[in-house]
XYZ file of C-alpha atoms in Angstrom:
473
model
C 64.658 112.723 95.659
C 65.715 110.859 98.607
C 64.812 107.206 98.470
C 62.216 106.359 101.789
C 63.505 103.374 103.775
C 61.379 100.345 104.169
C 62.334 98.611 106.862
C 60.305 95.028 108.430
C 59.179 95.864 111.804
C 59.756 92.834 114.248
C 57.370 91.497 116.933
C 56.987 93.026 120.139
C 58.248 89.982 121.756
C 61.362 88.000 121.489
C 61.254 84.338 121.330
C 63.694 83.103 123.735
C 65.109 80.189 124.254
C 68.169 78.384 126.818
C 71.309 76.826 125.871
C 73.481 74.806 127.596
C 76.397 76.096 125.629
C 77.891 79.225 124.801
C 75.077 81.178 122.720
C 75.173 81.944 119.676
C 73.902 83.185 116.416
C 74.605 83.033 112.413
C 73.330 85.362 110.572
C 73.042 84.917 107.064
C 74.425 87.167 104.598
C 74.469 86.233 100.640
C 74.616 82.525 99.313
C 78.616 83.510 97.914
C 79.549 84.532 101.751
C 79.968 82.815 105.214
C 77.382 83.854 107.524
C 78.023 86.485 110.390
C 79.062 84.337 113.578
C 78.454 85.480 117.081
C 79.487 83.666 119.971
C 78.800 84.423 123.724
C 81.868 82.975 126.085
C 81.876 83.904 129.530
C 80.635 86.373 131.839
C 83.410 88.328 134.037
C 83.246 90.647 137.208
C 80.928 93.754 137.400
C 82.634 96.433 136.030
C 85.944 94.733 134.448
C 84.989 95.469 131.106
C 85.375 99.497 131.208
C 88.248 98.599 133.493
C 89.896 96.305 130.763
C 89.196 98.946 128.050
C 90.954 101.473 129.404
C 94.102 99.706 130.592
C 94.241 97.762 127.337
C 93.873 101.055 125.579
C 96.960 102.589 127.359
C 99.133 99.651 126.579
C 97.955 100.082 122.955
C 98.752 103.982 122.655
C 102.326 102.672 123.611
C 102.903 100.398 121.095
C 105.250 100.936 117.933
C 102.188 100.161 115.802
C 99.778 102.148 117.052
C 97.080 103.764 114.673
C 94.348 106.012 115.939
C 91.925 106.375 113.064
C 88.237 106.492 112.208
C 87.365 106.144 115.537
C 89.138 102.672 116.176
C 92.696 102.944 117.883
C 94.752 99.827 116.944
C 98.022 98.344 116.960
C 99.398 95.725 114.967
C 100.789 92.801 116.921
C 101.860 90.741 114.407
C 102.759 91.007 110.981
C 102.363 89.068 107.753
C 105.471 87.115 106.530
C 104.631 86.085 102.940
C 108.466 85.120 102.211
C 107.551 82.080 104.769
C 103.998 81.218 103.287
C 102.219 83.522 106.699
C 99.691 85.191 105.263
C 98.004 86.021 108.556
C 97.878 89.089 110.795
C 97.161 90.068 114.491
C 95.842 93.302 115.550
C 94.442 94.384 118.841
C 91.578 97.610 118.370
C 88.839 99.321 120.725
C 85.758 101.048 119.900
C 85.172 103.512 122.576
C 81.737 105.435 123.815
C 81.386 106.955 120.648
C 80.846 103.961 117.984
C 82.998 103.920 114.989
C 81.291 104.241 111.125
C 80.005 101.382 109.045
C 82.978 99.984 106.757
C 83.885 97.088 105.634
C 86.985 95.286 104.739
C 88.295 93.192 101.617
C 89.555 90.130 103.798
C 87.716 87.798 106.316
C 87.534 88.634 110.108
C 88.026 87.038 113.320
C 88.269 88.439 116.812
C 87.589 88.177 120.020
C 86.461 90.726 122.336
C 85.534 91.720 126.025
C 82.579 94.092 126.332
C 82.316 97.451 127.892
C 80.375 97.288 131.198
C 77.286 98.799 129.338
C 77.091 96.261 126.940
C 77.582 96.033 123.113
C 75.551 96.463 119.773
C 76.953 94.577 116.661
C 75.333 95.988 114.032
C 75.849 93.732 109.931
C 74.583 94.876 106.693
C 75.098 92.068 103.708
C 73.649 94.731 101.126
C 76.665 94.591 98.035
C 77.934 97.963 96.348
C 75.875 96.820 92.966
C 72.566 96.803 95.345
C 73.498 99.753 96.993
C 74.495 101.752 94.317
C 71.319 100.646 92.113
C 68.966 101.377 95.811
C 70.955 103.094 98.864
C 67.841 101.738 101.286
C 68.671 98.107 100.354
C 71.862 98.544 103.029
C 69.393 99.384 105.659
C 67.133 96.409 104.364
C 69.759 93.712 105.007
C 70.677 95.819 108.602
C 70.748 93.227 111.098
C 71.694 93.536 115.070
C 73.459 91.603 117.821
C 73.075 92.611 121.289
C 76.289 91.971 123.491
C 76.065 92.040 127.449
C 78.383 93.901 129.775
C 81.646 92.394 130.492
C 81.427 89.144 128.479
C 83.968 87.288 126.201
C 82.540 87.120 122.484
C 84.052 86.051 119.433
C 83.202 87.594 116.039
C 83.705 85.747 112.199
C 82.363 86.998 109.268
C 83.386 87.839 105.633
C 85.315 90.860 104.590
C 82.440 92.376 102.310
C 80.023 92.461 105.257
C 79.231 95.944 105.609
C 79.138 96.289 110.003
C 79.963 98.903 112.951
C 80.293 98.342 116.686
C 78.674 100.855 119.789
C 77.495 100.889 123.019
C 74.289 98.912 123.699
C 72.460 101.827 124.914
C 72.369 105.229 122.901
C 74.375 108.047 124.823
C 76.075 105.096 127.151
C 79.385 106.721 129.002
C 80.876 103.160 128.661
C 83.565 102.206 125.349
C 81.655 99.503 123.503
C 84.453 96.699 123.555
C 88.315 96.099 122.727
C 88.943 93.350 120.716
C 91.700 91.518 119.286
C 91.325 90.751 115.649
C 92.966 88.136 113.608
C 93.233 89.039 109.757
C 92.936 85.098 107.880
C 94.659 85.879 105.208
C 96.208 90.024 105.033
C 95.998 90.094 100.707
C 91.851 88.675 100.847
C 89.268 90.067 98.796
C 89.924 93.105 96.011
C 93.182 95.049 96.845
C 94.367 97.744 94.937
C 97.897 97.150 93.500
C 99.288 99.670 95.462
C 97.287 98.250 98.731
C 98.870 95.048 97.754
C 102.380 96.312 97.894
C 101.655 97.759 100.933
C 100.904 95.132 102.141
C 103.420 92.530 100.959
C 105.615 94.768 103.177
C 104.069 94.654 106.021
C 102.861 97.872 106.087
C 99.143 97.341 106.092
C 96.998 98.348 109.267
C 93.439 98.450 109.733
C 92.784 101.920 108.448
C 94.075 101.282 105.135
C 92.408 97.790 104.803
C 88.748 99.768 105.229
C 86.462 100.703 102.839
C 83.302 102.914 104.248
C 79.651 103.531 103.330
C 79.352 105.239 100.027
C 78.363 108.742 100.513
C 74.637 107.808 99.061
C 74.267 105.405 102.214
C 75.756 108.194 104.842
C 73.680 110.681 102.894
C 70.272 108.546 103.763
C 71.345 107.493 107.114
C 71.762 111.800 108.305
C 67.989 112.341 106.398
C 66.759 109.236 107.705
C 68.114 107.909 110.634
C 67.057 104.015 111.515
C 65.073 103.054 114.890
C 66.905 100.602 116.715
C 63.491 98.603 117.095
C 63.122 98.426 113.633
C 65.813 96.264 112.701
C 65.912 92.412 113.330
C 68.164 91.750 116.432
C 69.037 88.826 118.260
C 70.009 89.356 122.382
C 72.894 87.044 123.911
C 72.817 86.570 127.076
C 74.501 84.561 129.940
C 72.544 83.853 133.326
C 69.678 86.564 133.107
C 66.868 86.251 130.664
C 67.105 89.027 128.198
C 64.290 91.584 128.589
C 63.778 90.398 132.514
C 63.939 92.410 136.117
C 67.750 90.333 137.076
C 69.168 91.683 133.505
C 68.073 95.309 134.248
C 69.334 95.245 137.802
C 72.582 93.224 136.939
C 72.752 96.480 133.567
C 72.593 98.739 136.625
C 75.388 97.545 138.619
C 77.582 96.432 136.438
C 77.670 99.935 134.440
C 77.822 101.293 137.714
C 80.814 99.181 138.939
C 82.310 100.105 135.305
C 82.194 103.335 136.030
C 84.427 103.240 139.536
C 86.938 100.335 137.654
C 87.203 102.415 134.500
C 88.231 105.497 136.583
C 90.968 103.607 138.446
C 92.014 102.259 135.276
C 92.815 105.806 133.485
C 94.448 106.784 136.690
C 96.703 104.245 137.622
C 98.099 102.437 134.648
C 100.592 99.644 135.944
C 103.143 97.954 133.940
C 104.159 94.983 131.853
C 107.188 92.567 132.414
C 108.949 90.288 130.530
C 110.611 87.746 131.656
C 112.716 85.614 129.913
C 116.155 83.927 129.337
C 118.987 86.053 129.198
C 120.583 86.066 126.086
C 123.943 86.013 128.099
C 123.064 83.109 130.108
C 125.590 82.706 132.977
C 126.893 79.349 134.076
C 128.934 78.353 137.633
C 131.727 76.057 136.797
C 133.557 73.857 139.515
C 136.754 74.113 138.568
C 139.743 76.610 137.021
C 140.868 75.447 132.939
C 144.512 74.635 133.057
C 145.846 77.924 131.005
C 143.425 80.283 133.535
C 146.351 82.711 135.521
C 144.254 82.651 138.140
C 145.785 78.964 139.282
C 148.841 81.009 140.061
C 147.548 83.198 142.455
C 147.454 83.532 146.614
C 149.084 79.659 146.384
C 151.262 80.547 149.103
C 147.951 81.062 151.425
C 144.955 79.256 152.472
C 141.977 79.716 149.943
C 139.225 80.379 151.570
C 136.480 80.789 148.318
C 137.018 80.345 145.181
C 134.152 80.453 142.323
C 134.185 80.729 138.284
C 130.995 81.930 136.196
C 130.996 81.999 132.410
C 128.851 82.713 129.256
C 129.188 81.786 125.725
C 127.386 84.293 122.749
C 128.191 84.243 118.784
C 130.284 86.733 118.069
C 128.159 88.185 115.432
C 125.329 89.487 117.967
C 128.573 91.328 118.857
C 129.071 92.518 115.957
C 132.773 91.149 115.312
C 133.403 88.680 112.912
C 134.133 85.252 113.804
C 137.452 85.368 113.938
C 137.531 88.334 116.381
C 140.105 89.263 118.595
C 140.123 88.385 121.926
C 141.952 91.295 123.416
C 139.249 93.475 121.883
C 136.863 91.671 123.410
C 138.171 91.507 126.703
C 138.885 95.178 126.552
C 135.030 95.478 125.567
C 134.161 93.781 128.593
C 136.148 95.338 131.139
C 134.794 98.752 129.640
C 131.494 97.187 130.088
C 131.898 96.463 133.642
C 132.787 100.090 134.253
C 129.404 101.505 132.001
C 126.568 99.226 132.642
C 126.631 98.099 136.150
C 123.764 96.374 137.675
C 121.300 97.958 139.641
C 120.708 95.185 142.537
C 124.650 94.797 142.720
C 125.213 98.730 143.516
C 122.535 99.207 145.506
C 124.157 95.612 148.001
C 127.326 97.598 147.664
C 126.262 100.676 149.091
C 124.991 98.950 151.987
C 128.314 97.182 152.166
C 130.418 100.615 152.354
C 128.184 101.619 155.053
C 128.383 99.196 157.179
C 132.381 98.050 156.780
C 133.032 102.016 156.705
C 133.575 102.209 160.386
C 136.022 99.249 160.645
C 138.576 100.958 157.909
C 138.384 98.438 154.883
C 138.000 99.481 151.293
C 135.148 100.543 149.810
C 134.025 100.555 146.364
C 130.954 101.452 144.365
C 131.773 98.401 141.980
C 131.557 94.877 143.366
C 135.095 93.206 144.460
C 135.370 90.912 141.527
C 136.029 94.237 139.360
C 136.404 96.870 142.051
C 140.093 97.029 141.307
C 139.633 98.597 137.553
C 138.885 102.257 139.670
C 142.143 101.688 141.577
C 144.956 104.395 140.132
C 147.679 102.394 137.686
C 150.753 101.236 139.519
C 151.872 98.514 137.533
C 150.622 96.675 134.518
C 148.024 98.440 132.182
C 145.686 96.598 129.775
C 144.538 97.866 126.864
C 146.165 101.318 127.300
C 143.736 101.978 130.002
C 142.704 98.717 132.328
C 144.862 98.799 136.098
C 145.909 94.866 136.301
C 148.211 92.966 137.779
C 149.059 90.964 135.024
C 147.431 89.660 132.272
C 148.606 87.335 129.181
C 147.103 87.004 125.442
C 147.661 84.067 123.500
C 150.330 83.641 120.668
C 147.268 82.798 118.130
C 144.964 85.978 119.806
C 142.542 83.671 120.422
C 142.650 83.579 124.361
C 143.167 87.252 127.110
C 142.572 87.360 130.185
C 143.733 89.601 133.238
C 144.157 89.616 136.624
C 142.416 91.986 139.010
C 142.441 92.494 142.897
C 142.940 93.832 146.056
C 144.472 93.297 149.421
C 142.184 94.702 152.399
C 142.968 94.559 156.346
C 140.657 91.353 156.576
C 141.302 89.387 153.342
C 143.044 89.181 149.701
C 141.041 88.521 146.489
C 142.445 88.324 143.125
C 139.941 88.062 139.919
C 140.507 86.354 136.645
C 138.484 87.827 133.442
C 138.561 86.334 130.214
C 137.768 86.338 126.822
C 138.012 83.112 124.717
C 137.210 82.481 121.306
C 135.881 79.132 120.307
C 135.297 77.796 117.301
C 131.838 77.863 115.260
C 131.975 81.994 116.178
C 131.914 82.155 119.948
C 132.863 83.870 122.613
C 133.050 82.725 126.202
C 133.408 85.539 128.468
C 134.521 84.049 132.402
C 134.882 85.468 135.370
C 136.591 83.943 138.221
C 137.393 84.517 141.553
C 139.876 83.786 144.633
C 139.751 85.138 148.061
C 142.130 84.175 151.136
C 140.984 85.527 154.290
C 143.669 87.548 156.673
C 142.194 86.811 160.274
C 139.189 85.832 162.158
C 137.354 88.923 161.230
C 138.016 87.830 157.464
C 136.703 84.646 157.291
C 133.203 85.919 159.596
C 132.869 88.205 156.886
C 133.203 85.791 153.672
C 130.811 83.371 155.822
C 128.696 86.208 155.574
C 128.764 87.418 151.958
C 129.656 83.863 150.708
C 126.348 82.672 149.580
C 125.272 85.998 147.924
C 128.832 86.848 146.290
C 128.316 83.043 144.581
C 124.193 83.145 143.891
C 124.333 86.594 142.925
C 126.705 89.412 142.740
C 129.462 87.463 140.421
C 126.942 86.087 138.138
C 124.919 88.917 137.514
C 127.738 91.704 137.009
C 129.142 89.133 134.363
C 125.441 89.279 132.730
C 124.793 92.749 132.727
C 128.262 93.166 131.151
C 127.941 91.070 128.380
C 123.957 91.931 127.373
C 125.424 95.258 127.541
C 127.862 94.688 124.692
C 125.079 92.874 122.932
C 123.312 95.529 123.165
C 125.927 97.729 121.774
């Protein structure tokens, strides 16, 4: 026989009152339990919700950690670390047009969310498995509702054995109800299984396998008797319009409308991330040549007219050489480096460079000057067994290499110094240094030219890209 639902009706009318801070509601649960906590944030721009949703969604479907089960995509942000006393976890989830089912999970909840742009129901049950399992219609007893605007900031706390499930505000709505980014307290709360434990103490826990849903006596009552929204208690939050009054309904009608447009440019034009941050090879301008660099020997019989040295200093382990490394390796690793990765901005400045100096006969490279030379065919010394140079000298200990590259053109002579010098503590600092004497007028028009951007950023940058290239390798 299938148990009948008594449910309270509630008044026809709401009793409404204003706040001068964010509103907001508890709902109480069981004495053992925190209450369910809803709070009402800000308001944003017609439409951004749906907009948000679906280019938060994207982003989400392209993480490592992305799980798309029982109707709530997420992706795990950030993991537990239990071996330094972090218990906590971040995951980002949606809950599109559709709803997802009633669960609950073991551990406490926070998040915080940003509505669809046709609102949001939060729908709480506080009914426990021994009351449900003794009388399925005592979940839909404790059923209690929270109505979300469009495109509003809320935040969400309650327990992890509060049965609840998220939708649109209005049935049939063709806007996602939110997406939401949850933060797990503590990842091993409430009842775990010991192999649910394990998997999480690994780090290998995600929202799926933390959720427990309805027993099938519950879903069971729920098909055969389906519950009336108007029949369960629910509180409306609501920022700027009264709830229930002429400026909500017309604000409801443009803002789902505006969704609509948003959320449509949003599915069709997804635009990117960056990140920007230090380099791991930061790159350094020194004033002056060390003592031992070969580089002092060079063009001395002739007027220098630029001379600059960059360097950068990374352990030798994110190179993957032990600390006391060889530094012919190393330099060998580099000048291969220069020759492999070479940096985008740099060859695209030295394409425009061939064009233009093409008609007046000088050389032309698709690698910068510094290192244009290590193309050149070998007519004298040889580095490495494979390297062009015109000299180059490795320390008696094997701590210190460096080489000396270059070119003579029909305007000006440059010669290039590249090193690589082991320090002490497990370093490496990686230089590159240049000299240039100029030939004629012509010469020194065209280093007044190229000066600045040779210093600010050709020479530094192909050093970069060079050495976060053997990091990365």
């Amino acid at each position: 026989m299938t148990p009948s639902l008594s449910v309270p009706s509630i008044p026809a009318t709401q009793v409404t009152r204003r706040t001068a801070t964010f509103p907001f509601v508890a709902l109480p649960t069981r004495p053992d339990c925190v209450p369910v906590e809803v709070s009402l944030v800000a308001r944003l721009s017609h439409g951004s919700g749906t907009q948000l949703f679906h280019d938060a969604l994207a982003r989400q479907r392209a993480h490592s950690r992305f799980v798309d089960e029982l109707d709530e995509p997420s992706a795990k942000l950030g993991g537990s670390d239990f071996s330094r006393g972090d218990a906590t976890a971040l995951y980002s989830f949606g809950v599109g047009r559709g709803g997802h089912p009633f669960h609950r999970h073991a551990g406490h909840r926070v998040f915080t969310a940003i509505s669809g742009s046709g609102g949001s129901q939060l729908r709480f049950s506080s009914a426990t498995p021994q009351e449900i399992e003794a009388d399925p219609a005592s979940f839909v007893r404790a059923l209690r509702h929270v109505d979300v605007p469009p495109d509003c900031i809320f935040t969400v706390r309650f327990s992890g054995e509060t049965w609840h499930q998220f939708a649109p505000l209005e049935p049939g709505s063709l806007h996602p109800a939110f997406f939401a980014l949850s933060t797990h307290t503590n990842e091993l709360g409430g009842q775990l299984s010991d192999e649910l434990r394990l998997q999480v103490l690994q780090d290998k826990g995600d929202i799926p396998s933390l959720t427990q849903l309805l027993p099938q006596a519950v879903i069971d009552l729920l098909k055969t008797s389906p519950v009336e929204r108007r029949q369960v208690p629910t509180t409306q939050l609501s920022l700027g319009d009264r709830p229930g009054g002429l400026m909500e309904a017309a604000c409801k009608h443009y803002r789902s409308a505006a969704g609509h447009l948003r959320g449509m440019l949003a599915r069709v034009r997804v635009r990117p991330g960056f990140i920007s941050e230090p380099s791991p090879a930061a790159v350094l301008e020194q004033s002056e040549l060390p003592a031992h660099s070969l580089l002092r020997a060079e063009l001395n019989d002739r007027t220098i007219h630029h001379q600059d040295r960059f360097s950068t200093i990374v352990p030798t382990a994110a190179l993957g050489v032990p600390a006391e490394a060889d530094a012919a390796g190393l330099l060998a690793g580099l000048l291969g480096s220069f020759l492999a990765h070479r940096h985008h901005g740099v060859s695209l400045l030295m394409g425009f460079r061939n064009l233009v100096v093409r008609p007046f006969k000088l050389r032309t490279s698709p690698l910068a000057c510094p290192v244009s030379s290590l193309l050149s065919e070998a007519s004298g010394s040889v580095f490495a067994g494979r390297y062009p140079v015109h000299s180059y000298r490795v320390s008696e200990d094997g701590r210190t290499a460096q080489v000396i590259l270059g070119a003579d053109d029909r305007h000006l002579v440059f010669r290039s110094c590249v090193e690589a010098a082991c320090l002490p503590g497990g370093r490496v600092e990686f230089s590159l240094s240049t000299r240039v004497a100029c030939k004629n007028l012509f010469g020194r028009v065209y280093m007044a030219l190229i000066s600045a951007a040779h210093r600010k950023y050709i020479a530094p940058r192909l050093l970069r890209v060079a050495v976060e290239s053997m990091l990365r390798h």
